[in-house]
Short mmCIF file of C-alpha atoms (C1' of nucleotides) in Angstrom, two decimals:
data_model
loop_
_atom_site.label_atom_id
_atom_site.label_comp_id
_atom_site.label_asym_id
_atom_site.label_seq_id
_atom_site.Cartn_x
_atom_site.Cartn_y
_atom_site.Cartn_z
CA MET A 1 0.00 0.00 0.00
CA LEU A 2 1.14 3.53 -0.73
CA PRO A 3 2.35 5.75 2.10
CA LEU A 4 -0.19 8.42 3.07
CA ASP A 5 1.86 11.29 1.74
CA LEU A 6 2.12 9.85 -1.78
CA TYR A 7 -1.51 10.57 -2.60
CA ASP A 8 -1.52 13.58 -4.93
CA THR A 9 -4.41 15.81 -3.90
CA ALA A 10 -3.65 18.25 -6.68
CA SER A 11 -5.60 16.23 -9.27
CA ARG A 12 -9.21 17.40 -9.00
CA ASP A 13 -10.22 17.50 -5.39
CA VAL A 14 -13.25 19.58 -4.48
CA ARG A 15 -14.17 20.97 -1.08
CA LEU A 16 -17.96 20.79 -0.70
CA ASP A 17 -18.10 22.39 2.74
CA GLU A 18 -16.00 22.63 5.86
CA GLY A 19 -15.41 18.97 6.75
CA ALA A 20 -16.51 17.65 3.35
CA LEU A 21 -14.12 16.81 0.50
CA VAL A 22 -14.21 14.99 -2.85
CA LEU A 23 -10.93 13.16 -3.46
CA GLY A 24 -11.02 12.95 -7.24
CA GLY A 25 -10.11 9.51 -8.57
CA MET A 26 -8.37 8.42 -5.38
CA ALA A 27 -9.55 4.80 -5.60
CA ARG A 28 -8.88 4.40 -9.31
CA SER A 29 -5.47 2.76 -9.04
CA ILE A 30 -6.91 -0.07 -6.92
CA ASP A 31 -10.29 -0.39 -8.65
CA ARG A 32 -9.76 -4.01 -9.73
CA ALA A 33 -8.71 -5.06 -6.23
CA LEU A 34 -11.81 -3.38 -4.79
CA LEU A 35 -14.13 -5.03 -7.30
CA ASP A 36 -12.50 -8.43 -6.76
CA ALA A 37 -13.00 -8.10 -3.02
CA LEU A 38 -16.59 -7.05 -3.62
CA THR A 39 -17.18 -10.25 -5.57
CA VAL A 40 -16.01 -12.29 -2.58
CA VAL A 41 -18.32 -10.39 -0.19
CA GLU A 42 -21.24 -10.74 -2.58
CA ARG A 43 -20.79 -14.51 -2.71
CA ASP A 44 -21.63 -14.86 1.00
CA ALA A 45 -23.97 -11.89 1.34
CA PRO A 46 -25.85 -11.34 -1.93
CA PHE A 47 -27.34 -7.95 -2.84
CA ARG A 48 -30.96 -7.49 -1.87
CA HIS A 49 -33.54 -4.70 -1.99
CA LEU A 50 -34.48 -3.53 1.50
CA LEU A 51 -37.84 -2.28 2.70
CA THR A 52 -38.07 1.18 4.28
CA PRO A 53 -40.00 1.78 7.53
CA GLY A 54 -42.62 3.50 5.38
CA GLY A 55 -43.16 0.29 3.43
CA GLY A 56 -41.42 1.33 0.20
CA LEU A 57 -38.92 -0.87 -1.62
CA MET A 58 -35.50 0.69 -2.15
CA SER A 59 -34.39 0.84 -5.78
CA VAL A 60 -30.77 0.48 -4.68
CA ALA A 61 -29.68 -3.10 -3.86
CA MET A 62 -27.54 -3.44 -0.75
CA THR A 63 -25.20 -5.73 1.11
CA ASN A 64 -22.57 -5.22 3.85
CA CYS A 65 -19.27 -6.42 5.18
CA GLY A 66 -17.67 -5.83 8.56
CA ALA A 67 -18.63 -6.37 12.21
CA VAL A 68 -22.15 -5.11 11.55
CA GLY A 69 -24.31 -4.28 8.56
CA TRP A 70 -26.81 -1.48 7.94
CA VAL A 71 -30.29 -2.86 7.38
CA SER A 72 -33.76 -1.42 7.01
CA ASP A 73 -37.17 -3.02 7.37
CA ARG A 74 -40.65 -2.04 8.46
CA SER A 75 -39.46 -1.67 12.06
CA GLY A 76 -36.80 0.90 11.18
CA TYR A 77 -33.09 1.25 10.45
CA ARG A 78 -30.40 -0.49 12.46
CA TYR A 79 -26.94 -1.96 12.48
CA ASP A 80 -27.15 -5.73 12.80
CA PRO A 81 -24.19 -8.08 13.44
CA VAL A 82 -26.12 -10.75 11.56
CA ASP A 83 -27.33 -10.74 7.96
CA PRO A 84 -31.12 -11.20 8.36
CA GLU A 85 -31.17 -12.98 4.98
CA SER A 86 -28.76 -15.75 5.95
CA GLY A 87 -28.79 -15.70 9.75
CA LYS A 88 -24.98 -15.63 9.63
CA ARG A 89 -22.49 -12.87 10.36
CA TRP A 90 -21.65 -10.46 7.56
CA PRO A 91 -18.46 -11.23 5.60
CA ALA A 92 -15.27 -9.76 7.07
CA MET A 93 -14.17 -6.41 5.74
CA PRO A 94 -11.42 -6.92 3.13
CA ALA A 95 -8.08 -5.31 3.99
CA VAL A 96 -8.10 -3.36 0.73
CA PHE A 97 -11.38 -1.74 1.87
CA THR A 98 -10.17 -0.85 5.36
CA ASP A 99 -6.88 0.55 4.05
CA LEU A 100 -8.54 2.76 1.44
CA ALA A 101 -11.07 4.11 3.95
CA ALA A 102 -8.33 5.01 6.43
CA ARG A 103 -6.18 6.66 3.74
CA ALA A 104 -9.11 8.69 2.40
CA ALA A 105 -10.15 9.86 5.86
CA ASN A 106 -6.54 10.85 6.54
CA ALA A 107 -6.32 12.80 3.30
CA ALA A 108 -9.41 14.72 4.39
CA GLY A 109 -7.98 15.46 7.81
CA PHE A 110 -9.74 12.78 9.91
CA ARG A 111 -7.07 10.78 11.68
CA GLU A 112 -7.17 7.10 12.60
CA PHE A 113 -10.50 6.27 11.00
CA ALA A 114 -11.19 2.58 11.70
CA PRO A 115 -14.50 1.63 10.03
CA ASP A 116 -16.42 -1.36 11.39
CA VAL A 117 -18.96 -1.47 8.56
CA CYS A 118 -19.00 -1.07 4.80
CA LEU A 119 -22.46 -0.69 3.30
CA ILE A 120 -22.28 -1.63 -0.37
CA ASN A 121 -24.90 -0.08 -2.65
CA ARG A 122 -25.54 -1.37 -6.15
CA TYR A 123 -27.23 1.05 -8.57
CA GLU A 124 -28.75 -0.05 -11.84
CA PRO A 125 -30.09 2.55 -14.28
CA GLY A 126 -33.05 4.29 -12.63
CA ALA A 127 -31.92 3.47 -9.08
CA ARG A 128 -31.73 6.45 -6.72
CA LEU A 129 -31.40 7.43 -3.08
CA SER A 130 -33.52 10.29 -1.82
CA LEU A 131 -32.14 12.92 0.53
CA HIS A 132 -31.28 11.57 3.99
CA GLN A 133 -28.87 11.83 6.92
CA ASP A 134 -26.63 9.06 8.25
CA ARG A 135 -27.75 9.08 11.86
CA ASP A 136 -27.76 5.46 12.99
CA GLU A 137 -24.16 5.39 14.21
CA HIS A 138 -23.32 5.44 17.91
CA ASP A 139 -20.65 8.13 17.73
CA LEU A 140 -21.27 10.85 15.16
CA GLY A 141 -17.72 12.10 15.71
CA HIS A 142 -16.44 9.62 13.12
CA PRO A 143 -16.50 10.61 9.45
CA ILE A 144 -18.19 8.94 6.48
CA VAL A 145 -16.11 7.68 3.55
CA SER A 146 -17.93 7.02 0.27
CA VAL A 147 -16.28 5.33 -2.75
CA SER A 148 -17.75 5.40 -6.27
CA LEU A 149 -17.09 2.58 -8.77
CA GLY A 150 -18.43 2.00 -12.27
CA LEU A 151 -21.04 4.24 -13.89
CA PRO A 152 -21.04 7.94 -13.03
CA ALA A 153 -23.76 9.48 -10.87
CA ILE A 154 -24.98 12.85 -9.63
CA PHE A 155 -24.41 13.11 -5.89
CA LEU A 156 -26.79 15.44 -4.07
CA TRP A 157 -25.08 17.48 -1.40
CA GLY A 158 -27.63 19.33 0.71
CA GLY A 159 -27.41 21.20 3.99
CA GLN A 160 -28.12 20.65 7.66
CA GLN A 161 -31.85 20.93 7.04
CA ARG A 162 -33.93 18.91 4.64
CA VAL A 163 -35.31 22.02 2.98
CA ASP A 164 -31.84 23.27 1.99
CA ARG A 165 -31.48 23.06 -1.77
CA PRO A 166 -28.91 20.33 -2.62
CA ARG A 167 -25.95 20.95 -4.92
CA ARG A 168 -25.37 18.49 -7.78
CA VAL A 169 -21.93 16.91 -7.62
CA PRO A 170 -20.89 14.63 -10.50
CA LEU A 171 -19.05 11.55 -9.23
CA THR A 172 -17.13 9.18 -11.48
CA HIS A 173 -15.30 5.87 -11.15
CA GLY A 174 -12.71 6.04 -8.39
CA ASP A 175 -13.94 9.22 -6.71
CA VAL A 176 -13.98 9.21 -2.91
CA VAL A 177 -16.11 11.58 -0.82
CA VAL A 178 -15.31 12.14 2.85
CA TRP A 179 -17.45 14.11 5.27
CA GLY A 180 -17.35 14.56 9.01
CA GLY A 181 -17.08 17.11 11.78
CA PRO A 182 -19.40 20.03 11.04
CA ALA A 183 -20.56 18.30 7.81
CA ARG A 184 -21.30 14.93 9.43
CA MET A 185 -25.09 15.33 9.47
CA THR A 186 -25.41 16.90 6.02
CA PHE A 187 -28.41 15.71 4.01
CA HIS A 188 -27.29 13.83 0.91
CA GLY A 189 -28.62 11.55 -1.82
CA VAL A 190 -28.08 10.23 -5.34
CA ARG A 191 -30.11 11.13 -8.44
CA ALA A 192 -31.56 8.36 -10.60
CA LEU A 193 -28.69 6.59 -12.35
CA ALA A 194 -28.45 7.23 -16.10
CA GLU A 195 -28.00 4.36 -18.53
CA GLY A 196 -24.45 3.73 -19.59
CA HIS A 197 -21.61 1.28 -19.87
CA HIS A 198 -18.43 1.03 -17.83
CA PRO A 199 -15.56 -1.26 -18.88
CA LEU A 200 -15.22 -2.78 -15.40
CA THR A 201 -18.82 -2.96 -14.18
CA GLY A 202 -21.03 -2.85 -17.27
CA SER A 203 -24.32 -1.09 -16.54
CA ILE A 204 -23.75 -0.84 -12.79
CA ARG A 205 -22.59 1.73 -10.25
CA TYR A 206 -21.29 0.52 -6.91
CA ASN A 207 -20.89 2.68 -3.85
CA LEU A 208 -18.91 1.64 -0.80
CA THR A 209 -19.89 3.57 2.34
CA PHE A 210 -17.54 3.20 5.29
CA ARG A 211 -18.67 4.08 8.78
CA ARG A 212 -17.89 3.44 12.39
CA ALA A 213 -21.22 2.32 13.81
CA LEU A 214 -20.31 0.78 17.14
CA PRO A 215 -18.68 2.31 20.23
CA ARG A 216 -14.97 1.69 20.61
CA GLY A 217 -13.95 -1.24 22.74
"C1'" DT B 1 -39.47 11.15 5.36
"C1'" DA B 2 -32.73 5.90 2.62
"C1'" DG B 3 -40.39 5.56 -0.04
"C1'" DT B 4 -44.12 7.01 -4.02
"C1'" DC B 5 -47.44 10.21 -6.16
"C1'" DT B 6 -49.44 14.55 -7.87
"C1'" DC B 7 -49.53 19.06 -9.95
"C1'" DA B 8 -47.83 23.45 -11.98
"C1'" DA C 1 -48.04 16.47 -0.40
"C1'" DC C 2 -48.50 12.00 1.68
"C1'" DG C 3 -48.37 8.43 5.27
"C1'" DC C 4 -45.62 4.73 7.02
#
DNA sequence: TAGTCTCA
DNA sequence: ACGC
């Protein structure tokens, strides 16, 4: 793995807000390793469409790896150490995932980020995620690291209140977004994925979302 | 309010 | 807006 200081932030990084940064193309050099690891996770914990508390079916298909996994059903959102679909623990987080998340957080100024969950979202054309906050984690002091792979998407970067008009941020293969501190509770989402083809993923966009959900110890 | 549906 |  590359030393922290070898990552060249001069490329096309964008600061969205204080505590929120797009690291342009940071994951690109290890894209195949990430996708290979994803294939291994997917074998034990297949993608599935979750139900929201409101009763709607999410258009994005999800799976997890790590000590816990983010799940949603009619009773609400939660982090569960067990995959409800299989009754078994989620697959372990691949080292290439953990390393990238820590490097990205570091590059954005958040030291010693040790994620215990990676929520993996699979977008097919038309799939979207409406504006929401990540608020199910025990300690909101830890940042969020979000990695884009495959087809491009429009990321919606809102404000601290739902009514704040979101900015449209184009994200492409290999981009990494990190937010924390004052930006930790920012409303965000993803616009409906456009049709397209990517050499490594075909008609799919994957998003890896790293979080620390559980208290330390 | 991690959903859909309607109306200007 | 709606209603879960």
